[in-house]
PDB file of C-alpha atoms in Angstrom:
ATOM      1  CA  MET A1125      56.190  87.454 141.543  1.00  0.00           C
ATOM      2  CA  GLU A1126      56.739  89.968 138.760  1.00  0.00           C
ATOM      3  CA  THR A1127      60.147  89.561 137.063  1.00  0.00           C
ATOM      4  CA  LEU A1128      61.594  92.871 135.912  1.00  0.00           C
ATOM      5  CA  THR A1129      64.708  93.663 133.912  1.00  0.00           C
ATOM      6  CA  GLU A1130      67.123  96.470 134.673  1.00  0.00           C
ATOM      7  CA  THR A1131      65.778  98.378 131.665  1.00  0.00           C
ATOM      8  CA  GLN A1132      62.214  98.082 132.961  1.00  0.00           C
ATOM      9  CA  ILE A1133      63.264  99.196 136.445  1.00  0.00           C
ATOM     10  CA  ARG A1134      65.186 102.158 135.015  1.00  0.00           C
ATOM     11  CA  ARG A1135      62.225 103.247 132.876  1.00  0.00           C
ATOM     12  CA  ARG A1136      59.831 103.041 135.805  1.00  0.00           C
ATOM     13  CA  VAL A1137      62.084 105.020 138.136  1.00  0.00           C
ATOM     14  CA  GLU A1138      62.765 107.657 135.473  1.00  0.00           C
ATOM     15  CA  SER A1139      59.035 107.906 134.728  1.00  0.00           C
ATOM     16  CA  ALA A1140      58.243 108.447 138.417  1.00  0.00           C
ATOM     17  CA  TYR A1141      61.062 110.996 138.651  1.00  0.00           C
ATOM     18  CA  ARG A1142      59.760 112.951 135.640  1.00  0.00           C
ATOM     19  CA  LEU A1143      56.261 113.044 137.143  1.00  0.00           C
ATOM     20  CA  PHE A1144      57.726 114.205 140.457  1.00  0.00           C
ATOM     21  CA  VAL A1145      59.546 117.034 138.656  1.00  0.00           C
ATOM     22  CA  ILE A1146      56.404 118.084 136.766  1.00  0.00           C
ATOM     23  CA  ARG A1147      54.091 118.070 139.767  1.00  0.00           C
ATOM     24  CA  ASP A1148      56.441 118.993 142.612  1.00  0.00           C
ATOM     25  CA  ARG A1149      59.162 121.154 141.070  1.00  0.00           C
ATOM     26  CA  TYR A1150      58.520 123.719 143.788  1.00  0.00           C
ATOM     27  CA  LEU A1151      60.060 121.341 146.344  1.00  0.00           C
ATOM     28  CA  LEU A1152      63.274 121.343 144.319  1.00  0.00           C
ATOM     29  CA  GLN A1153      63.270 125.090 143.752  1.00  0.00           C
ATOM     30  CA  CYS A1154      62.793 125.901 147.436  1.00  0.00           C
ATOM     31  CA  ASP A1155      65.463 123.355 148.464  1.00  0.00           C
ATOM     32  CA  ALA A1156      63.043 121.291 150.591  1.00  0.00           C
ATOM     33  CA  ASN A1157      64.324 118.721 153.059  1.00  0.00           C
ATOM     34  CA  GLU A1158      65.650 115.489 151.516  1.00  0.00           C
ATOM     35  CA  ARG A1159      62.998 113.472 153.356  1.00  0.00           C
ATOM     36  CA  SER A1160      60.266 115.580 151.768  1.00  0.00           C
ATOM     37  CA  LEU A1161      61.759 114.971 148.330  1.00  0.00           C
ATOM     38  CA  THR A1162      62.147 111.223 148.774  1.00  0.00           C
ATOM     39  CA  HIS A1163      58.643 110.890 150.208  1.00  0.00           C
ATOM     40  CA  LYS A1164      57.117 112.579 147.172  1.00  0.00           C
ATOM     41  CA  LEU A1165      59.239 110.524 144.759  1.00  0.00           C
ATOM     42  CA  ALA A1166      58.114 107.358 146.557  1.00  0.00           C
ATOM     43  CA  GLU A1167      54.484 108.349 146.005  1.00  0.00           C
ATOM     44  CA  TYR A1168      55.124 108.406 142.244  1.00  0.00           C
ATOM     45  CA  LEU A1169      56.922 105.064 142.408  1.00  0.00           C
ATOM     46  CA  VAL A1170      53.899 103.269 143.921  1.00  0.00           C
ATOM     47  CA  PRO A1171      51.880 103.008 140.665  1.00  0.00           C
ATOM     48  CA  GLN A1172      55.059 102.035 138.791  1.00  0.00           C
ATOM     49  CA  PHE A1173      55.459  98.944 141.005  1.00  0.00           C
ATOM     50  CA  PRO A1174      51.876  97.766 141.639  1.00  0.00           C
ATOM     51  CA  HIS A1175      52.864  94.292 142.865  1.00  0.00           C
ATOM     52  CA  TRP A1176      55.471  95.584 145.320  1.00  0.00           C
ATOM     53  CA  ASP A1177      55.581  97.652 148.509  1.00  0.00           C
ATOM     54  CA  VAL A1178      57.310 101.061 148.297  1.00  0.00           C
ATOM     55  CA  ASP A1179      58.604 102.427 151.596  1.00  0.00           C
ATOM     56  CA  CYS A1180      60.735 105.340 152.782  1.00  0.00           C
ATOM     57  CA  GLU A1181      63.392 104.867 155.456  1.00  0.00           C
ATOM     58  CA  PHE A1182      62.132 101.355 156.158  1.00  0.00           C
ATOM     59  CA  ASN A1183      64.627  99.737 158.507  1.00  0.00           C
ATOM     60  CA  ARG A1184      63.089  96.323 159.136  1.00  0.00           C
ATOM     61  CA  ASP A1185      64.302  92.930 157.976  1.00  0.00           C
ATOM     62  CA  GLY A1186      61.366  90.915 159.205  1.00  0.00           C
ATOM     63  CA  LYS A1187      61.074  91.957 162.839  1.00  0.00           C
ATOM     64  CA  VAL A1188      64.672  93.091 163.358  1.00  0.00           C
ATOM     65  CA  PRO A1189      66.406  96.255 162.102  1.00  0.00           C
ATOM     66  CA  LYS A1190      68.073  95.970 158.708  1.00  0.00           C
ATOM     67  CA  SER A1191      71.836  96.016 158.897  1.00  0.00           C
ATOM     68  CA  VAL A1192      74.663  95.783 156.408  1.00  0.00           C
ATOM     69  CA  PRO A1193      77.786  94.189 157.901  1.00  0.00           C
ATOM     70  CA  SER A1194      79.812  94.902 154.750  1.00  0.00           C
ATOM     71  CA  TRP A1195      79.268  98.684 154.982  1.00  0.00           C
ATOM     72  CA  ARG A1196      81.556 100.392 157.461  1.00  0.00           C
ATOM     73  CA  GLY A1197      80.751 104.065 157.014  1.00  0.00           C
ATOM     74  CA  ASN A1198      80.338 106.223 160.124  1.00  0.00           C
ATOM     75  CA  ILE A1199      79.883 103.383 162.577  1.00  0.00           C
ATOM     76  CA  SER A1200      79.724 104.262 166.248  1.00  0.00           C
ATOM     77  CA  PRO A1201      81.978 102.327 168.629  1.00  0.00           C
ATOM     78  CA  SER A1202      78.920 100.694 170.207  1.00  0.00           C
ATOM     79  CA  ASP A1203      77.806  99.151 166.894  1.00  0.00           C
ATOM     80  CA  THR A1204      80.039  96.079 166.846  1.00  0.00           C
ATOM     81  CA  GLN A1205      77.880  93.793 164.694  1.00  0.00           C
ATOM     82  CA  ALA A1206      76.745  95.929 161.774  1.00  0.00           C
ATOM     83  CA  LYS A1207      75.516  99.346 160.775  1.00  0.00           C
ATOM     84  CA  THR A1208      71.770  99.839 161.164  1.00  0.00           C
ATOM     85  CA  VAL A1209      70.540 101.352 157.931  1.00  0.00           C
ATOM     86  CA  PHE A1210      67.619 103.445 156.799  1.00  0.00           C
ATOM     87  CA  PRO A1211      67.458 103.267 153.002  1.00  0.00           C
ATOM     88  CA  ASP A1212      65.839 106.393 151.522  1.00  0.00           C
ATOM     89  CA  ILE A1213      63.378 104.414 149.370  1.00  0.00           C
ATOM     90  CA  ILE A1214      62.943 100.696 148.885  1.00  0.00           C
ATOM     91  CA  VAL A1215      60.757  98.585 146.621  1.00  0.00           C
ATOM     92  CA  HIS A1216      60.255  95.199 148.261  1.00  0.00           C
ATOM     93  CA  LYS A1217      57.763  92.719 149.685  1.00  0.00           C
ATOM     94  CA  ARG A1218      57.249  93.478 153.361  1.00  0.00           C
ATOM     95  CA  GLY A1219      57.825  90.542 155.682  1.00  0.00           C
ATOM     96  CA  SER A1220      59.843  88.598 153.103  1.00  0.00           C
ATOM     97  CA  ASP A1221      63.352  88.509 151.686  1.00  0.00           C
ATOM     98  CA  GLN A1222      62.171  89.850 148.315  1.00  0.00           C
ATOM     99  CA  ASN A1223      64.144  93.081 147.870  1.00  0.00           C
ATOM    100  CA  LEU A1224      63.820  94.523 144.385  1.00  0.00           C
ATOM    101  CA  LEU A1225      65.207  98.059 144.474  1.00  0.00           C
ATOM    102  CA  VAL A1226      66.896 100.404 146.917  1.00  0.00           C
ATOM    103  CA  ILE A1227      67.215 104.119 146.145  1.00  0.00           C
ATOM    104  CA  GLU A1228      69.716 106.371 147.867  1.00  0.00           C
ATOM    105  CA  ALA A1229      68.934 110.058 147.340  1.00  0.00           C
ATOM    106  CA  LYS A1230      70.974 113.210 147.761  1.00  0.00           C
ATOM    107  CA  LYS A1231      70.386 116.854 147.088  1.00  0.00           C
ATOM    108  CA  SER A1232      72.769 118.533 144.645  1.00  0.00           C
ATOM    109  CA  SER A1233      73.769 120.847 147.489  1.00  0.00           C
ATOM    110  CA  THR A1234      75.152 117.788 149.316  1.00  0.00           C
ATOM    111  CA  ALA A1235      76.491 115.864 146.339  1.00  0.00           C
ATOM    112  CA  ALA A1236      76.857 112.110 146.425  1.00  0.00           C
ATOM    113  CA  THR A1237      80.081 110.695 147.781  1.00  0.00           C
ATOM    114  CA  SER A1238      82.039 107.469 147.513  1.00  0.00           C
ATOM    115  CA  GLU A1239      80.396 106.500 150.823  1.00  0.00           C
ATOM    116  CA  ASP A1240      76.998 106.598 149.089  1.00  0.00           C
ATOM    117  CA  ALA A1241      78.271 104.253 146.366  1.00  0.00           C
ATOM    118  CA  ALA A1242      79.687 101.920 149.020  1.00  0.00           C
ATOM    119  CA  LYS A1243      76.373 101.965 150.904  1.00  0.00           C
ATOM    120  CA  LEU A1244      74.468 101.041 147.728  1.00  0.00           C
ATOM    121  CA  ALA A1245      76.903  98.207 147.027  1.00  0.00           C
ATOM    122  CA  ALA A1246      76.432  96.988 150.602  1.00  0.00           C
ATOM    123  CA  TYR A1247      72.637  97.048 150.239  1.00  0.00           C
ATOM    124  CA  ARG A1248      73.018  94.869 147.163  1.00  0.00           C
ATOM    125  CA  SER A1249      75.471  92.405 148.711  1.00  0.00           C
ATOM    126  CA  SER A1250      74.192  92.197 152.305  1.00  0.00           C
ATOM    127  CA  LEU A1251      70.446  92.643 151.840  1.00  0.00           C
ATOM    128  CA  ALA A1252      70.173  91.093 148.361  1.00  0.00           C
ATOM    129  CA  TYR A1253      68.575  94.029 146.581  1.00  0.00           C
ATOM    130  CA  ARG A1254      68.434  93.148 142.898  1.00  0.00           C
ATOM    131  CA  PHE A1255      68.884  96.758 141.814  1.00  0.00           C
ATOM    132  CA  VAL A1256      70.381  99.885 143.362  1.00  0.00           C
ATOM    133  CA  CYS A1257      69.809 103.458 142.270  1.00  0.00           C
ATOM    134  CA  LEU A1258      71.203 106.874 143.139  1.00  0.00           C
ATOM    135  CA  VAL A1259      69.025 109.962 142.682  1.00  0.00           C
ATOM    136  CA  VAL A1260      70.568 113.420 142.929  1.00  0.00           C
ATOM    137  CA  PHE A1261      67.867 116.067 143.308  1.00  0.00           C
ATOM    138  CA  PRO A1262      68.889 119.365 141.620  1.00  0.00           C
ATOM    139  CA  VAL A1263      67.771 121.875 144.232  1.00  0.00           C
ATOM    140  CA  GLY A1264      67.573 125.651 144.257  1.00  0.00           C
ATOM    141  CA  PRO A1265      66.261 128.139 141.708  1.00  0.00           C
ATOM    142  CA  ALA A1266      68.969 127.216 139.160  1.00  0.00           C
ATOM    143  CA  GLY A1267      68.381 123.454 139.402  1.00  0.00           C
ATOM    144  CA  ARG A1268      67.596 121.863 136.042  1.00  0.00           C
ATOM    145  CA  PRO A1269      66.067 118.401 136.578  1.00  0.00           C
ATOM    146  CA  ARG A1270      66.814 115.784 133.916  1.00  0.00           C
ATOM    147  CA  ALA A1271      65.983 112.134 134.576  1.00  0.00           C
ATOM    148  CA  ALA A1272      68.872 110.949 132.410  1.00  0.00           C
ATOM    149  CA  ASP A1273      71.359 112.901 134.541  1.00  0.00           C
ATOM    150  CA  ASP A1274      69.739 112.798 137.973  1.00  0.00           C
ATOM    151  CA  VAL A1275      68.893 109.081 138.141  1.00  0.00           C
ATOM    152  CA  SER A1276      71.717 106.546 137.905  1.00  0.00           C
ATOM    153  CA  PHE A1277      72.088 102.823 138.381  1.00  0.00           C
ATOM    154  CA  PRO A1278      75.627 102.018 139.511  1.00  0.00           C
ATOM    155  CA  ASP A1279      77.280  99.166 137.640  1.00  0.00           C
ATOM    156  CA  ARG A1280      76.975  95.756 139.298  1.00  0.00           C
ATOM    157  CA  SER A1281      80.768  95.554 139.277  1.00  0.00           C
ATOM    158  CA  THR A1282      80.927  98.331 141.899  1.00  0.00           C
ATOM    159  CA  PRO A1283      83.029  97.010 144.793  1.00  0.00           C
ATOM    160  CA  THR A1284      80.899  95.730 147.656  1.00  0.00           C
ATOM    161  CA  GLY A1285      83.021  96.534 150.625  1.00  0.00           C
TER     162      GLY A1285
END
């Protein structure tokens, strides 16, 4: 298995993000759906992580839905065990417990919240993702994409629940 440092992960994600902005800026300018944006970003992540699987909204942990017991945001009364989650983008090995990176994405028109930070911390603690990342897509005609501002890796000391 390929061992990557946080710096290497950051560079690869920022590189994919810059390519996304160059080739698909129109999606940002027209304020496309968040799923459209994350799908396109995931396409640019694939060559950055050739020994890993890159998936959007992948909710499986083996054969059962992924859940994060330590995250308690917007849980319905019928969900007594854990919150079923659909990470925006993950870099992992399907069918194993090798979880490298989870990316939560938001559009600038629906800015990230403390709940997003808590969800990322829960992915790290409950599902053992080595790295977590938040991407804020600057949408609309005035949006000015900058990888250094739009892509962040929350500190590992972020509370986990």
